[in-house]
Coordinates of C-alpha atoms and ligand atoms in Angstrom, one line a residue:
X1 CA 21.8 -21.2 19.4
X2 CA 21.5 -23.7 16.7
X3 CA 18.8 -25.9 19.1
X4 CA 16.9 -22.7 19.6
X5 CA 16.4 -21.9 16.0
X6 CA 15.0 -25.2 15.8
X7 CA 12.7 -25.5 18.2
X8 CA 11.8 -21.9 16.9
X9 CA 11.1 -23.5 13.6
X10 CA 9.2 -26.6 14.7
X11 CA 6.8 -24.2 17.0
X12 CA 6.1 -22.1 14.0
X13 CA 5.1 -24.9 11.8
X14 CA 3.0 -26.4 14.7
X15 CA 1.2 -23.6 15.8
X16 CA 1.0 -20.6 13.2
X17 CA -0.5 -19.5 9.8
X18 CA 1.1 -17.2 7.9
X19 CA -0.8 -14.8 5.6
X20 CA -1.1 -14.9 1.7
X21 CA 0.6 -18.3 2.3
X22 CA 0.5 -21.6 1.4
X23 CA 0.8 -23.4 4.7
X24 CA 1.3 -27.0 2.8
X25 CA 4.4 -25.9 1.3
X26 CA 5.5 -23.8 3.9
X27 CA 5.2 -26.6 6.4
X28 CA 8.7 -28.2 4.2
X29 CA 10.7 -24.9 3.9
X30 CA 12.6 -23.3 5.6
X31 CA 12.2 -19.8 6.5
X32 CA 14.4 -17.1 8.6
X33 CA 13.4 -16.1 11.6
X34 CA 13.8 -12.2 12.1
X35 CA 15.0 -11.4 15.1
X36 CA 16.5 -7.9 14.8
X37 CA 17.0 -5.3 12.6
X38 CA 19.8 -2.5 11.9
X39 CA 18.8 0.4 9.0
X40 CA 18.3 -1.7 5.7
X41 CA 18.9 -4.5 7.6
X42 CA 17.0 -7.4 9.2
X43 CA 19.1 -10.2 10.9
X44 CA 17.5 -13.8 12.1
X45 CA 18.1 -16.0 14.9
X46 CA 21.5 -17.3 13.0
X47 CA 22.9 -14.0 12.9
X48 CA 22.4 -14.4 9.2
X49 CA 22.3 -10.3 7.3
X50 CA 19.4 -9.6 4.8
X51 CA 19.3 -6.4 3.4
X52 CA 15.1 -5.5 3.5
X53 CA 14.5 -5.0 0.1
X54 CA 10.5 -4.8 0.5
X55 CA 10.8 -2.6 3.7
X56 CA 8.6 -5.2 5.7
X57 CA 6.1 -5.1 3.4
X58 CA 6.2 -1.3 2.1
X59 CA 5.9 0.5 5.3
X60 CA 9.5 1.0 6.8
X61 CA 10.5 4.5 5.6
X62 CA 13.6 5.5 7.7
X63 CA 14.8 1.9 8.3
X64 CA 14.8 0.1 11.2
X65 CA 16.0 1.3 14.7
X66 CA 15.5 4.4 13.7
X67 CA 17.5 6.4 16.9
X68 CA 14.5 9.1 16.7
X69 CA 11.4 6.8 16.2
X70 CA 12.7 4.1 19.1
X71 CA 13.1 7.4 21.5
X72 CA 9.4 8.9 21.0
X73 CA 7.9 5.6 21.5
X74 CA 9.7 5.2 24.3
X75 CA 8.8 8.5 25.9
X76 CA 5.4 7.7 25.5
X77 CA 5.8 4.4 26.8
X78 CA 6.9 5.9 30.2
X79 CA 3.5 7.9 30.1
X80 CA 0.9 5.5 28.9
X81 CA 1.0 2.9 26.2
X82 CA -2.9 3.1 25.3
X83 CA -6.2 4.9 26.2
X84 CA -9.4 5.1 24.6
X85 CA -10.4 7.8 21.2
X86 CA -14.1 7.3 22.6
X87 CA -15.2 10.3 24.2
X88 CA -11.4 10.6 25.8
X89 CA -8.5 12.3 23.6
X90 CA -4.4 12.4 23.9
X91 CA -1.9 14.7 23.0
X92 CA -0.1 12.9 20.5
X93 CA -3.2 12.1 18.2
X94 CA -4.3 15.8 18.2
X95 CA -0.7 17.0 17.5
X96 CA -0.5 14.1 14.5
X97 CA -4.1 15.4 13.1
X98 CA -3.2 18.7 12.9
X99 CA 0.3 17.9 10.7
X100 CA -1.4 15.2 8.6
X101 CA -4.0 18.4 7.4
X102 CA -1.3 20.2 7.3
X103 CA 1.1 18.2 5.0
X104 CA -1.8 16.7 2.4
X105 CA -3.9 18.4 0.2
X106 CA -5.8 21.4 0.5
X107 CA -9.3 20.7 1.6
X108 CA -8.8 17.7 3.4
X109 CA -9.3 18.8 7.0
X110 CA -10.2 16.3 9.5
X111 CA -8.3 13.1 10.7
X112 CA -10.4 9.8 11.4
X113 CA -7.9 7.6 12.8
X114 CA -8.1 3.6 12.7
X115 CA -5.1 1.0 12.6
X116 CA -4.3 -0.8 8.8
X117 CA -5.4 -0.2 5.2
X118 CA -7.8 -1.6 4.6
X119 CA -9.6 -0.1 7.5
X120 CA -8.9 3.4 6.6
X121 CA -10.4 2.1 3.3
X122 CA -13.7 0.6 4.9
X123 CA -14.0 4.2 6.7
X124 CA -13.8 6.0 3.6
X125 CA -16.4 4.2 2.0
X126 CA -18.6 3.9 4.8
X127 CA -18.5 8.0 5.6
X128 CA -19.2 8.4 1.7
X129 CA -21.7 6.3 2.0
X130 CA -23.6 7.6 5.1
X131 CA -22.8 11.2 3.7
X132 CA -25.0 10.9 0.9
X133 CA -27.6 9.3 2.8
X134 CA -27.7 11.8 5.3
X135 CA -27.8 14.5 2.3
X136 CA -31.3 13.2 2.0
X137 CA -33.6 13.2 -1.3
X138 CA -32.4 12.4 -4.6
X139 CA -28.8 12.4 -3.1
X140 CA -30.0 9.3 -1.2
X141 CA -29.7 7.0 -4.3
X142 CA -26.0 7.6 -4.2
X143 CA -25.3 4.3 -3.2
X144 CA -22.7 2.7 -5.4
X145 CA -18.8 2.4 -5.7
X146 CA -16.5 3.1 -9.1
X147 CA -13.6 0.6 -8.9
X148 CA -10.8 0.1 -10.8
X149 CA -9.9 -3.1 -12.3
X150 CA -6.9 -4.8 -10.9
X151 CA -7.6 -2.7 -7.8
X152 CA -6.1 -3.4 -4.0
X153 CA -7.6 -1.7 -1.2
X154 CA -6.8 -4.5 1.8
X155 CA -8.5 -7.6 2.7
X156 CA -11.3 -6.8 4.8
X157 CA -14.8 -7.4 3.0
X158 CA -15.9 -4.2 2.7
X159 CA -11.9 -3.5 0.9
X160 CA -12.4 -6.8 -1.1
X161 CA -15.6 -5.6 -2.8
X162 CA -14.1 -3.0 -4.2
X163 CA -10.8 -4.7 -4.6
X164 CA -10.3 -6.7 -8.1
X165 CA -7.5 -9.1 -8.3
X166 CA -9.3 -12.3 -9.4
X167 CA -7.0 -14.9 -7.5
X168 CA -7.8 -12.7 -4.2
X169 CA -10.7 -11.7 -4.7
X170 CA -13.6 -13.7 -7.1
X171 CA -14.0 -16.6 -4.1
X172 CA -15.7 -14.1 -2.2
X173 CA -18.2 -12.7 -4.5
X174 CA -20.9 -14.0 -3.1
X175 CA -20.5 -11.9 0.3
X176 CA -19.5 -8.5 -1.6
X177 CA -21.6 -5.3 -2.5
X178 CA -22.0 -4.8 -6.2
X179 CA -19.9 -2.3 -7.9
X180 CA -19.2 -0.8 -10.8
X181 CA -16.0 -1.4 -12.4
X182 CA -14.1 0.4 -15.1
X183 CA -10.7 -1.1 -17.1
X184 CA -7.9 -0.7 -15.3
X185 CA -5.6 2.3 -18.0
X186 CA -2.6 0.7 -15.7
X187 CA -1.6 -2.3 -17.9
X188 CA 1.2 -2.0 -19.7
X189 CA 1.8 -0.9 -22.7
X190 CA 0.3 2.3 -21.4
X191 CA -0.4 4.6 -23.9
X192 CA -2.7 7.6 -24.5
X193 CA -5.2 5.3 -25.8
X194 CA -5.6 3.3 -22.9
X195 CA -5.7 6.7 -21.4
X196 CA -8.5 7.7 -23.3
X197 CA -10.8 4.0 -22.9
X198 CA -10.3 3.9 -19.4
X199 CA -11.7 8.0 -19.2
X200 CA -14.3 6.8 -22.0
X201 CA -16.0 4.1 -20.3
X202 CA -15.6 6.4 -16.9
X203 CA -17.4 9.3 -18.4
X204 CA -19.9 7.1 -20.0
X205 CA -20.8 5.5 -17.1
X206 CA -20.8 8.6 -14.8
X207 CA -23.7 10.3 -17.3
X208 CA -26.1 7.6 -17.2
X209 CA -25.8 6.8 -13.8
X210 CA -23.7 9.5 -11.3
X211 CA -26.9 9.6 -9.7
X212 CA -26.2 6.5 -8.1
X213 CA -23.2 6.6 -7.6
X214 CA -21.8 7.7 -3.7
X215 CA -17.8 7.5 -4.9
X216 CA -15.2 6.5 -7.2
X217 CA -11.6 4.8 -5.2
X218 CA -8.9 4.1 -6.9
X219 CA -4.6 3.9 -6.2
X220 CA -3.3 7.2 -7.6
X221 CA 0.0 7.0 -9.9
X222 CA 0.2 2.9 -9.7
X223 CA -1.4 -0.1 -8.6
X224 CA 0.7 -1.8 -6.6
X225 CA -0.8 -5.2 -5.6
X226 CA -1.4 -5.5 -9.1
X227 CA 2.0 -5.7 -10.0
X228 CA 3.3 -2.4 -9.7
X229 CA 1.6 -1.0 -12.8
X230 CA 1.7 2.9 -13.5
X231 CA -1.2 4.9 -14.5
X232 CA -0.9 6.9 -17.9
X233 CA 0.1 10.6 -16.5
X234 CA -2.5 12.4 -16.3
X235 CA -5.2 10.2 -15.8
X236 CA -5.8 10.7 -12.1
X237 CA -6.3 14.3 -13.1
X238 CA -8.7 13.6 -15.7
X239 CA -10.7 11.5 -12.7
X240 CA -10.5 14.1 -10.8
X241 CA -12.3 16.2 -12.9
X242 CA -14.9 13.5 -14.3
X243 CA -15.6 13.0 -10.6
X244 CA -16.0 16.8 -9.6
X245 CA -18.4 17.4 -12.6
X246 CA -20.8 14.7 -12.1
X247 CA -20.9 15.3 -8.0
X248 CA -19.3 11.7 -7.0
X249 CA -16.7 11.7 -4.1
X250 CA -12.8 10.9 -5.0
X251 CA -11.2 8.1 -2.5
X252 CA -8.0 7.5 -3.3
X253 CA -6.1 4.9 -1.6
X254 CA -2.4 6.2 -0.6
X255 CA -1.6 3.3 1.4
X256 CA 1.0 2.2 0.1
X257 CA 1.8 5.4 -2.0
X258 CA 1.9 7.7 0.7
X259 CA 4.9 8.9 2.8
X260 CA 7.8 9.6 -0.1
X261 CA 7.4 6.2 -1.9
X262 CA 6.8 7.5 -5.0
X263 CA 9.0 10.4 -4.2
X264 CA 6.9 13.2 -3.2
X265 CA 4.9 12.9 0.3
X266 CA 1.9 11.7 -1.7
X267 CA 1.4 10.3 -4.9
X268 CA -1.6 13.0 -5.4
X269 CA 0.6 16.0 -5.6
X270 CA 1.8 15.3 -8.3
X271 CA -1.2 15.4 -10.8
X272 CA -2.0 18.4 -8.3
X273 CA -4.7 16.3 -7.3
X274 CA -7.2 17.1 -4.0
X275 CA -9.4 13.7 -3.1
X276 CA -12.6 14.3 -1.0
X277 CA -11.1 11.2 1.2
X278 CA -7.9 10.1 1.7
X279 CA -6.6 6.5 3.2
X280 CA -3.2 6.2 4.6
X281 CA -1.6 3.7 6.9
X282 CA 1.6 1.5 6.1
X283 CA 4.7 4.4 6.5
X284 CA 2.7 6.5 9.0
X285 CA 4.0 5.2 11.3
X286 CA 7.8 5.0 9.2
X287 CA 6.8 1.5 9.3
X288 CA 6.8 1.0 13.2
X289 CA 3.1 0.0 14.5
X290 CA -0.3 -0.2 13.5
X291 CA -1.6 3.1 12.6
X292 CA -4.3 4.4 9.9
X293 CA -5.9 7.6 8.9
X294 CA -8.7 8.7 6.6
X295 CA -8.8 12.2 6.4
X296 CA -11.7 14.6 4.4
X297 CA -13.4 17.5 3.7
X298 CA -15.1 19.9 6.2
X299 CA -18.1 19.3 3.6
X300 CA -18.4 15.8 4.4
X301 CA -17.7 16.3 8.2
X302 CA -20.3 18.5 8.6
X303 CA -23.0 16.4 6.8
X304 CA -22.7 14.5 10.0
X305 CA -23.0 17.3 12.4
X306 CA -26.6 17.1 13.5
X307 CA -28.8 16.8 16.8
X308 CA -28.2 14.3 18.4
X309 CA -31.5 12.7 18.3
X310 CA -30.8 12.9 14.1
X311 CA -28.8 10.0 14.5
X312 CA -26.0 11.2 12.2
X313 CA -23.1 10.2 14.2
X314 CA -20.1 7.7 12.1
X315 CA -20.7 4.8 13.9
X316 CA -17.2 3.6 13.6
X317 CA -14.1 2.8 15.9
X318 CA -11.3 0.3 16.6
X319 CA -10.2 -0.7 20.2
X320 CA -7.2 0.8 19.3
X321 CA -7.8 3.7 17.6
X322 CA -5.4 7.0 17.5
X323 CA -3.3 4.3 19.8
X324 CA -0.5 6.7 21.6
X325 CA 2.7 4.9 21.0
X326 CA 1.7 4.6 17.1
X327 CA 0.8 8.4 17.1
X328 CA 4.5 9.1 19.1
X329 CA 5.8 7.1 16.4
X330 CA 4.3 9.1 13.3
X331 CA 4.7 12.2 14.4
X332 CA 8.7 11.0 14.8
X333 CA 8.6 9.9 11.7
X334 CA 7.6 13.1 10.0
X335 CA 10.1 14.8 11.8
X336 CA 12.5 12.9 10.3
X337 CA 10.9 13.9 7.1
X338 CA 11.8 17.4 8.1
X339 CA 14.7 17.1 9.8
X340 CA 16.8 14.7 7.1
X341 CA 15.3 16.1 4.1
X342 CA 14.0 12.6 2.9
X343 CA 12.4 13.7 0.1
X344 CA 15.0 16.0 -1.1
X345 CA 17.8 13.3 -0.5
X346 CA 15.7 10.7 -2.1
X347 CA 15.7 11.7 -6.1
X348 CA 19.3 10.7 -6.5
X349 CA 18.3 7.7 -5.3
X350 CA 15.4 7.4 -7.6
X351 CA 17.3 8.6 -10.4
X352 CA 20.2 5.5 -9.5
X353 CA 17.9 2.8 -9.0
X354 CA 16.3 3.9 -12.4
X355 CA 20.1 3.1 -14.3
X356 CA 20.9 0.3 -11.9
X357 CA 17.0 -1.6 -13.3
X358 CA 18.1 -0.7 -16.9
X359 CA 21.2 -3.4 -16.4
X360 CA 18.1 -6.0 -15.7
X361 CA 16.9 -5.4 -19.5
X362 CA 19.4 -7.5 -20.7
X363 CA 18.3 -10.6 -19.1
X364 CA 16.3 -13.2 -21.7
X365 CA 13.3 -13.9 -19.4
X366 CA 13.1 -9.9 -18.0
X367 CA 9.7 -9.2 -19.9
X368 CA 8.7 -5.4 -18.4
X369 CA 10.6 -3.2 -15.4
X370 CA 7.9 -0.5 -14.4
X371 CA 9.6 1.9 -11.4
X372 CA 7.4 5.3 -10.0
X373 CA 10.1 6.4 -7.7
X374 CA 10.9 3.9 -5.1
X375 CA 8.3 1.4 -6.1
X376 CA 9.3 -0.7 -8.6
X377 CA 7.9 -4.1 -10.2
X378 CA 10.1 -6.7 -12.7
X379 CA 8.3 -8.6 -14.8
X380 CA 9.1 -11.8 -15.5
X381 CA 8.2 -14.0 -18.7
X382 CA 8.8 -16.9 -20.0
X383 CA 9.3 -15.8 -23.9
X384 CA 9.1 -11.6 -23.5
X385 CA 8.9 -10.9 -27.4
X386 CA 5.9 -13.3 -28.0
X387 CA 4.5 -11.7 -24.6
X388 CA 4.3 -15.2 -23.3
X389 CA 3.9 -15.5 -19.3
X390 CA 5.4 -18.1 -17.3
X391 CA 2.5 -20.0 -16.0
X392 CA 1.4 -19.0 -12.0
X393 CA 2.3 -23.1 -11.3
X394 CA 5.5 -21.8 -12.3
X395 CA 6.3 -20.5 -9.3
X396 CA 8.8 -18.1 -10.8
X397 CA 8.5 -15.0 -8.8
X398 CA 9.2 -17.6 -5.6
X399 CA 12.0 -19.3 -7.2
X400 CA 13.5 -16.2 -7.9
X401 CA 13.2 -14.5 -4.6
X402 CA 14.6 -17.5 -2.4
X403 CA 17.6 -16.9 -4.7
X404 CA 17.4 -13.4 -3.5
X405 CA 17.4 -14.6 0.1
X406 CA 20.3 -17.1 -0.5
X407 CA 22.2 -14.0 -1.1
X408 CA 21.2 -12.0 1.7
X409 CA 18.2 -10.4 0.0
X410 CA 14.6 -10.3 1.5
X411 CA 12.2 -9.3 -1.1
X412 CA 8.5 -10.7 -1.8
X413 CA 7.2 -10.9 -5.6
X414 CA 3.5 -10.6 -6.8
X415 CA 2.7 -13.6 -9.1
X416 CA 5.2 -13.4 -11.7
X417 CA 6.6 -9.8 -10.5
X418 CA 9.5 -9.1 -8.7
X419 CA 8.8 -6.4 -6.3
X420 CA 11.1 -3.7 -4.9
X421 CA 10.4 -1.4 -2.4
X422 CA 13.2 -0.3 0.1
X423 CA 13.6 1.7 3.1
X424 CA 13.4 5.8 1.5
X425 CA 16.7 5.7 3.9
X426 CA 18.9 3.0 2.3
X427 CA 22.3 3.7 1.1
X428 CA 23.7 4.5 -2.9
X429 CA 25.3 1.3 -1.9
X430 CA 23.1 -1.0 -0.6
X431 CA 20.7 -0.1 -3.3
X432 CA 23.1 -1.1 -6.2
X433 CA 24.0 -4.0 -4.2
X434 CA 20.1 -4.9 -3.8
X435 CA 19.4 -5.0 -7.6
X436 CA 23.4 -6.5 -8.1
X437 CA 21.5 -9.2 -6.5
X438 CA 18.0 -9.2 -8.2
X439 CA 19.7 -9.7 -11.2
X440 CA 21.8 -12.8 -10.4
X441 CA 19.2 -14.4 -8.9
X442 CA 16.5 -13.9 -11.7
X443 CA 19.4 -15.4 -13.9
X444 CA 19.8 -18.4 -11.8
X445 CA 15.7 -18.7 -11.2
X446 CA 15.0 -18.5 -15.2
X447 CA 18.0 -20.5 -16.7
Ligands
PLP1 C1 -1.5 -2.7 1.7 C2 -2.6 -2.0 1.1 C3 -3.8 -1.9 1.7 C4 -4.2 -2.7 2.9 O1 -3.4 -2.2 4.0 P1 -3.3 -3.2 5.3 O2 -2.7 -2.4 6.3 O3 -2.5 -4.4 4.8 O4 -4.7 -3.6 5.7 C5 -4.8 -1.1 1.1 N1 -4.5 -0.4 -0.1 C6 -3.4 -0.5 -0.7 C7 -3.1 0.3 -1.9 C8 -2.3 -1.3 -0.2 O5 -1.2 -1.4 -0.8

């Protein structure tokens, strides 16, 4: 066994690149291997138990080897594993529309499927984008994006122009469409005056030039690439309304917000917020496979209902698009939803993680703990009451989560931030053990 974790080892240092990764240091660490996983829990090709405190990178929802998600995959495994969306349907992606416009928003009413974030995000723009054009006239000169500072919308190009994280993102200003930007309101210390800036500088720049602009995208409730930073509450109504009265399209970006991670389904409903577009991939599929959505309006659908000879068609698709096994995977995923009461069994949950971070307080270099229900984001610092950060050669966040992993703990930080995001589905048990563990290994990291 030993031998074959090796050789497992010295293969992946000779023949892959990881992403976000620095392949230099990687190349001299040593990494576990995931082989399997049980619930919260992922186990390498030691046999060694992590509890998955990032669920895979936010999209497990039920955990893994979920009985009902493994069964519906397989069932449609014994049918076909993939046909074409183009001018061919399947079952399950018609059955998975219709609950997805059933479940979100009012207004939203059709189901554009594609496979990761930031594709549903390139779709978005792109049909907001061609919607205006084909809307002809002065509508025409509707051509520009509204971002938010600090935003993450995926890693494509079309995502990265309107994405604005510097380290990810300035490099590749050269290849990205303009936008206009307004101050992220996110940062903490949030208060109503940041509130009121961010909405100031939005309203300002939606009088002099809404004319131009095709749509405004944005992550509702919190940022999360950013470092897991809340929005004031009610701001993402107050951009709702901005965008409604100056006739600019809402996209907001539930990627990672969607599917009970901030404890209701979306993050939306709770500013009782309709978008005109809405992106969703990560737990669609309760963290399984490759699926996206963007889903709108029938307004915007039918601006691209024409003769054919009009040319209006979206000229967009994925070779896997609406791919069956991911679709037999969501849809089993939102019956769990049903079935188990997630969201109902969740608030506890929320409610003891919230007094299990307040333990974390105490520690010197614990600067900030921001949580919206089962997203949460520790900031670290090296001096918290002069505000001073530990510098990003630091390494911090790293150190602290390979202490983590040392004690059977796989999380992921963002710069300085320690990130937590598990399985809706873990235990009262494993979750106190989870941040039992955060908090011993932040100790160690920062002493
Ligand atoms: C992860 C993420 C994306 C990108 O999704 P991928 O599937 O990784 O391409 C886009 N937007 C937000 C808010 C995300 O968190």
């Amino acid at each position: 066994m030993a031998s074959r974790s090796h050789r497992l080892r010295q293969d992946d240092k000779r023949y892959v690149w990881h992403p976000f990764t620095q392949m230099a240091d990687w190349l001299h660490e040593r990494h576990p291997i995931i082989e399997r996983g049980e619930g919260s829990v992922l186990i390498d090709v030691d046999g060694r138990r992590y509890l998955d405190g990032v669920s895979s990178l936010w999209v497990t929802v039920h955990g893994h080897r979920k009985q009902a998600i493994d069964r519906a995959i397989r069932a449609q495994l014994g049918k076909v594993a993939h046909t074409s969306f183009l001018g061919l349907s399947h079952p399950l992606a018609i059955e998975l529309a219709k609950a997805l416009v059933r479940i979100t928003p009012d207004g939203l009413a059709k189901v554009f499927y594609s496979d990761n974030g930031s594709t549903a995000v390139e779709i978005a723009l792109k049909m907001a984008f061609q919607y205006w054009q084909q809307r002809g006239g002065a509508f025409a000169r509707k051509t520009r994006f509204i971002a938010l500072e600090e935003a993450y919308h995926g890693d494509t190009v079309g995502a990265v122009s309107v994405g604005g994280i510097d380290l990810f993102h300035q490099l590749y200003r050269p290849l990205l469409f303009p936008i206009r930007r307004i101050p992220s309101p996110y940062r903490a210390p949030w208060n109503r005056r940041r509130r009121l800036d961010a909405l100031a500088r939005l309203e300002s720049m939606l009088s002099r030039h809404h004319d131009q602009v095709a749509g405004l995208v944005m992550e509702p409730l919190i940022q999360g690439a950013a470092g897991m930073l809340p929005a004031p509450s009610g701001f993402l109504k107050a951009v709702r309304s901005l965008c409604s009265q100056y006739n600019v399209l809402l996209i907001l970006d539930e990627v990672a917000t969607g599917f009970g991670r901030t404890g209701t389904m979306f993050a939306c409903e709770q500013e009782g917020v309709a978008p005109d577009l809405l992106c969703l991939a990560k737990g669609l599929t309760g963290g399984y496979l490759p699926l996206a959505a963007t889903l709108t309006t029938q307004q915007i659908f039918d601006g691209f209902c024409a003769p054919y000879g009009e040319k209006k068609a979206f000229f967009h698709g994925h070779s896997y698009t609406a791919n069956p096994l991911a679709c037999a995977a969501a849809l089993a995923s939102l019956q769990c939803f049903r079935r188990e009461q997630t969201l109902k069994r969740l608030q506890p949950k929320i409610a003891l993680l919230r007094r299990e971070l307040e333990s974390l307080r105490l520690l010197a270099h614990v600067g900030d703990i921001r949580q919206v229900g089962f997203m949460v984001g520790i900031e670290l610092m090296e001096d918290p009451k002069r505000g001073k950060a530990y510098p990003y050669e630091a390494k911090m966040g790293i150190r602290t989560i390979l202490e983590a992993r040392r004690r059977g703990l796989i999380i992921r930080p963002l710069g300085n931030v320690i990130v937590l995001m598990p399985p809706l589905s873990i235990s009262s048990k494993d979750l106190i053990r989870m941040v039992r563990i955060v908090g011993d290994a932040i100790r160690v990291a920062t002493e």
